[in-house]
Coordinates of C-alpha atoms in Angstrom, one line a residue:
P1 CA -88.3 -290.3 -84.5
Q2 CA -85.9 -288.1 -82.6
N3 CA -82.2 -288.5 -83.3
R4 CA -80.0 -289.0 -80.3
K5 CA -78.5 -285.6 -80.4
T6 CA -81.8 -283.8 -80.7
A7 CA -83.4 -285.8 -77.8
K8 CA -80.5 -284.9 -75.6
I9 CA -80.6 -281.2 -76.3
S10 CA -84.3 -280.9 -75.9
A11 CA -84.0 -282.3 -72.4
M12 CA -81.3 -279.7 -71.3
P13 CA -82.5 -277.8 -68.2
T14 CA -82.6 -274.0 -67.8
S15 CA -79.7 -272.3 -66.1
A16 CA -79.6 -272.0 -62.3
T17 CA -79.3 -268.2 -62.8
R18 CA -82.5 -268.0 -64.8
S19 CA -84.4 -270.2 -62.3
A20 CA -83.3 -267.9 -59.4
F21 CA -84.3 -264.8 -61.3
I22 CA -87.7 -266.1 -62.2
R23 CA -88.3 -267.4 -58.6
N24 CA -87.3 -264.0 -57.1
A25 CA -89.5 -262.1 -59.6
L26 CA -92.6 -264.1 -58.8
E27 CA -91.9 -263.9 -55.0
F28 CA -91.6 -260.1 -55.4
A29 CA -94.9 -259.9 -57.3
E30 CA -96.6 -262.0 -54.6
K31 CA -95.5 -259.6 -51.9
I32 CA -96.1 -256.3 -53.8
S33 CA -99.6 -257.4 -54.9
R34 CA -100.7 -257.1 -51.2
Q35 CA -99.6 -253.5 -51.0
K36 CA -102.2 -250.7 -51.1
G37 CA -102.6 -248.8 -54.4
V38 CA -100.7 -251.3 -56.6
Q39 CA -102.6 -251.6 -59.9
R40 CA -100.2 -253.7 -62.0
I41 CA -97.0 -255.7 -61.7
A42 CA -95.0 -256.7 -64.8
I43 CA -91.7 -258.4 -65.6
V44 CA -89.6 -256.6 -68.2
R45 CA -86.2 -256.8 -69.9
E46 CA -83.8 -259.7 -69.5
I47 CA -85.6 -262.7 -68.2
T48 CA -88.4 -262.3 -70.7
K49 CA -85.8 -262.9 -73.4
P50 CA -83.8 -266.1 -74.1
I51 CA -80.8 -265.0 -72.2
R52 CA -79.2 -267.9 -70.4
E53 CA -77.3 -265.9 -67.8
P54 CA -79.2 -262.7 -67.1
E55 CA -77.5 -260.0 -65.1
I56 CA -80.2 -257.8 -63.7
L57 CA -83.8 -258.4 -62.7
C58 CA -86.2 -255.7 -63.8
L59 CA -89.8 -255.3 -62.7
L60 CA -92.4 -252.6 -63.4
V61 CA -95.0 -251.6 -60.8
T62 CA -97.9 -249.4 -61.7
I63 CA -99.4 -247.5 -58.7
D64 CA -102.2 -245.1 -58.0
E65 CA -102.0 -241.7 -56.2
E66 CA -102.7 -243.2 -52.8
A67 CA -100.0 -245.9 -52.9
P68 CA -97.4 -245.6 -50.1
I69 CA -94.0 -245.8 -51.7
K70 CA -91.9 -246.8 -48.7
P71 CA -93.3 -250.4 -48.3
I72 CA -92.8 -251.0 -52.0
A73 CA -89.3 -249.6 -51.8
D74 CA -88.5 -251.7 -48.8
I75 CA -89.5 -254.9 -50.6
G76 CA -87.5 -253.7 -53.7
R77 CA -84.4 -253.0 -51.6
K78 CA -84.4 -256.5 -50.1
L79 CA -84.9 -257.9 -53.6
K80 CA -81.8 -256.0 -54.8
G81 CA -79.8 -257.3 -51.9
R82 CA -80.6 -260.9 -52.7
M83 CA -79.9 -260.4 -56.4
V84 CA -76.5 -258.6 -55.8
S85 CA -75.4 -261.6 -53.7
M86 CA -75.8 -263.9 -56.7
P87 CA -72.7 -264.7 -58.8
N88 CA -72.4 -262.4 -61.9
A89 CA -75.7 -260.6 -61.1
A90 CA -75.9 -256.8 -61.0
G91 CA -78.9 -256.6 -58.8
A92 CA -82.5 -255.6 -59.5
D93 CA -84.5 -252.6 -60.6
V94 CA -88.0 -251.8 -59.6
F95 CA -89.5 -249.2 -62.0
L96 CA -92.6 -247.2 -61.0
A97 CA -95.3 -245.8 -63.2
N98 CA -98.6 -244.1 -62.5
E99 CA -102.0 -245.0 -63.9
A100 CA -101.5 -242.7 -66.9
H101 CA -98.5 -244.8 -67.9
E102 CA -96.1 -242.1 -67.0
Y103 CA -92.7 -243.2 -65.7
L104 CA -92.0 -242.0 -62.1
G105 CA -88.5 -243.4 -61.4
R106 CA -86.9 -246.4 -59.6
T107 CA -87.5 -247.3 -56.0
C108 CA -84.9 -245.9 -53.6
S109 CA -82.1 -248.4 -52.7
Y110 CA -81.5 -247.0 -49.3
R111 CA -83.2 -247.8 -46.0
E112 CA -83.5 -244.0 -45.2
C113 CA -84.3 -241.7 -48.1
H114 CA -82.3 -238.5 -47.7
P115 CA -79.8 -236.5 -49.8
R116 CA -76.5 -238.3 -50.2
V117 CA -73.6 -238.2 -52.7
A118 CA -74.0 -241.9 -53.7
C119 CA -77.7 -241.4 -54.8
E120 CA -78.1 -241.2 -58.6
G121 CA -81.4 -239.3 -58.4
S122 CA -81.3 -235.8 -59.8
Q123 CA -82.9 -234.5 -56.6
C124 CA -84.0 -236.1 -53.4
Y125 CA -87.5 -235.4 -52.1
G126 CA -87.5 -238.1 -49.4
T127 CA -90.2 -240.0 -51.3
Y128 CA -88.3 -243.2 -51.8
I129 CA -88.4 -242.7 -55.6
A130 CA -85.0 -242.3 -57.4
N131 CA -85.7 -239.8 -60.2
D132 CA -82.6 -240.8 -62.1
F133 CA -84.0 -240.4 -65.6
H134 CA -80.6 -239.6 -66.9
V135 CA -79.4 -243.1 -66.0
F136 CA -82.2 -245.1 -67.5
T137 CA -85.8 -244.5 -68.6
P138 CA -88.0 -247.4 -69.9
G139 CA -89.6 -246.7 -73.3
P140 CA -93.3 -245.7 -73.3
E141 CA -94.3 -248.9 -75.1
V142 CA -92.8 -250.9 -72.3
I143 CA -94.7 -249.0 -69.6
Q144 CA -98.0 -249.1 -71.5
S145 CA -97.8 -252.8 -72.7
P146 CA -95.0 -254.7 -70.9
P147 CA -94.1 -258.1 -72.3
V148 CA -95.3 -260.0 -69.2
E149 CA -97.8 -259.0 -66.6
V150 CA -98.2 -261.0 -63.4
Y151 CA -100.8 -258.9 -61.5
P152 CA -103.8 -258.5 -61.5
Q153 CA -103.7 -261.1 -64.2
V154 CA -101.0 -263.1 -66.0
V155 CA -100.8 -261.5 -69.5
I156 CA -98.1 -262.6 -72.1
R157 CA -97.6 -260.2 -75.0
E158 CA -94.6 -261.8 -76.7
R159 CA -92.9 -265.1 -77.2
I160 CA -91.1 -266.0 -74.0
P161 CA -88.7 -268.8 -73.0
D162 CA -90.3 -272.0 -71.8
D163 CA -89.0 -271.9 -68.3
L164 CA -90.7 -268.5 -67.7
R165 CA -93.9 -269.7 -69.4
R166 CA -94.1 -272.7 -67.1
A167 CA -93.4 -270.7 -64.0
L168 CA -96.1 -268.2 -65.0
E169 CA -98.6 -271.0 -65.5
E170 CA -97.8 -272.4 -62.0
Y171 CA -98.0 -269.0 -60.5
Q172 CA -101.4 -268.4 -62.1
K173 CA -102.8 -271.7 -60.8
R174 CA -101.5 -270.9 -57.3
M175 CA -102.2 -267.2 -56.9
L176 CA -104.8 -266.3 -59.5
P177 CA -106.9 -269.5 -60.0
G178 CA -110.0 -267.6 -61.3
K179 CA -108.0 -265.7 -63.9
P180 CA -106.6 -267.7 -66.8
V181 CA -103.4 -266.7 -68.5
E182 CA -104.2 -264.2 -71.2
K183 CA -102.1 -264.1 -74.4
E184 CA -102.0 -260.9 -76.5
Y185 CA -99.6 -261.8 -79.2
P186 CA -99.0 -259.0 -81.7
R187 CA -100.1 -260.9 -84.8
R188 CA -99.3 -258.2 -87.3
Q189 CA -96.0 -257.2 -85.8
N190 CA -93.0 -257.3 -88.2
K191 CA -95.3 -258.0 -91.1
N192 CA -92.8 -256.7 -93.6
A193 CA -89.5 -257.5 -91.9
I194 CA -88.1 -259.8 -89.3
T195 CA -84.6 -260.4 -87.8
T196 CA -84.1 -264.0 -86.7
D197 CA -81.4 -263.3 -84.2
T198 CA -83.1 -264.6 -81.0
W199 CA -83.1 -268.0 -79.3
S200 CA -86.3 -269.2 -77.7
N201 CA -84.5 -271.9 -75.8
P202 CA -81.5 -270.6 -73.8
S203 CA -79.5 -273.8 -74.4
A204 CA -79.9 -273.5 -78.2
K205 CA -77.3 -270.7 -78.4
D206 CA -74.8 -272.7 -76.5
L207 CA -75.4 -275.6 -78.9
Y208 CA -75.0 -273.3 -81.9
D209 CA -71.7 -271.9 -80.6
A210 CA -70.4 -275.4 -79.9
Q211 CA -71.4 -276.8 -83.3
W212 CA -70.4 -273.8 -85.5
P213 CA -68.1 -271.5 -83.4
E214 CA -66.8 -269.7 -86.4
E215 CA -70.2 -268.5 -87.7
P216 CA -72.2 -265.6 -86.3
A217 CA -75.3 -266.6 -84.4
T218 CA -77.3 -263.6 -85.8
K219 CA -79.2 -264.7 -88.9
A220 CA -80.2 -262.6 -91.9
Q221 CA -83.1 -260.2 -92.3
Y222 CA -86.0 -261.0 -94.5
E223 CA -88.4 -258.5 -96.1
E224 CA -91.1 -260.9 -97.1
G225 CA -92.9 -263.7 -95.4
R226 CA -96.1 -265.2 -94.2
Q227 CA -97.7 -264.8 -90.8
C228 CA -99.6 -267.5 -89.1
G229 CA -103.3 -266.7 -88.7
G230 CA -103.4 -268.3 -85.3
C231 CA -100.4 -266.8 -83.4
A232 CA -97.5 -264.4 -83.7
F233 CA -95.1 -266.5 -85.7
F234 CA -93.9 -264.8 -88.9
A235 CA -92.0 -267.0 -91.4
P236 CA -89.8 -265.6 -94.2
F237 CA -90.3 -267.2 -97.6
N238 CA -86.7 -268.0 -98.2
A239 CA -86.0 -269.8 -94.9
D240 CA -86.3 -273.4 -93.8
W241 CA -90.0 -274.4 -93.1
G242 CA -91.8 -276.4 -90.6
L243 CA -95.6 -277.1 -90.7
C244 CA -97.4 -275.0 -88.2
C245 CA -99.0 -277.4 -85.6
H246 CA -102.5 -275.9 -86.1
R247 CA -101.9 -275.9 -89.9
E248 CA -103.0 -272.4 -90.7
S249 CA -99.6 -271.4 -92.0
R250 CA -96.0 -272.3 -91.6
H251 CA -93.5 -271.4 -88.9
H252 CA -89.9 -270.3 -89.4
L253 CA -87.4 -272.7 -87.8
E254 CA -85.4 -270.4 -85.7
T255 CA -82.7 -272.4 -83.8
V256 CA -80.6 -275.5 -84.1
F257 CA -82.0 -278.9 -82.9
E258 CA -84.5 -277.2 -80.7
H259 CA -87.9 -278.6 -79.9
F260 CA -90.6 -276.0 -79.3
T261 CA -94.4 -275.6 -79.4
C262 CA -96.2 -272.6 -81.0
P263 CA -98.3 -270.3 -78.8
K264 CA -101.5 -271.5 -80.3
Q265 CA -100.7 -275.1 -79.3
Q266 CA -99.8 -274.0 -75.8
E267 CA -103.0 -272.0 -75.5
E268 CA -105.3 -274.8 -76.5
G269 CA -103.5 -277.4 -74.5
W270 CA -102.5 -279.7 -77.3
G271 CA -99.9 -282.2 -76.3
G272 CA -97.2 -284.2 -77.8
H273 CA -96.8 -282.3 -81.1
S274 CA -93.6 -280.4 -81.6
F275 CA -91.0 -280.3 -84.3
S276 CA -87.2 -279.9 -84.1
T277 CA -85.5 -277.1 -85.9
H278 CA -82.4 -277.4 -88.1
R279 CA -79.5 -275.2 -88.9
Q280 CA -80.4 -272.6 -91.4
T281 CA -78.3 -272.2 -94.5

């Protein structure tokens, strides 16, 4: 049976900031997917991570040679305006890549694209693409295999927070009913090492800080472990253990008093089986 403290924490909602970020990301994807030449839309960086108060919304749009940039940039500019108006938010970035997975730059932030002092692009060509590679350039692995794709199919490549997972499932049912959510978990990733410094539930970090404010939230690194044969979980031998819900291996208990379900359980639609985590010593 759940103890009173655990039950209360597992029911804690996601933050209003995360909800707004996720909603705006999926609305953007819905609009951009109707544009000519758009091959893929992905969500990258902050909201794919267990960050309770994200600051910037980042999306990756892959286009072909015939795609007109201005309509995409217009939608991106309006998205940036909405995000900047949110408390503590720094705005949004729309990254562009071609079909060869080459980074092209960010969409222009201005209604009229022409040379100006405030533009961070290295040179203005009037194409509505800000080639400010000196400011930020996504890594090639992010462009080739982003953590979350939402078009033309929902593809999840890493463990994501539950609020984003639920939103993606609803989006798939509404926008892509004939294309089920695809999960491509990197099962052999981190086979020889793992750093358990992430929080799969955004509220878990707040709980940890409240319970043990003097102790660092970053856990230790482990060089040996066992990986579940059914999903991406990798468990160090010298950590607390919890039985994997599909019983092929064991899962590392990452965070304090947090209820979660493994990806295999989510994929197969098993219900009602979860286990709470405990403070690691």
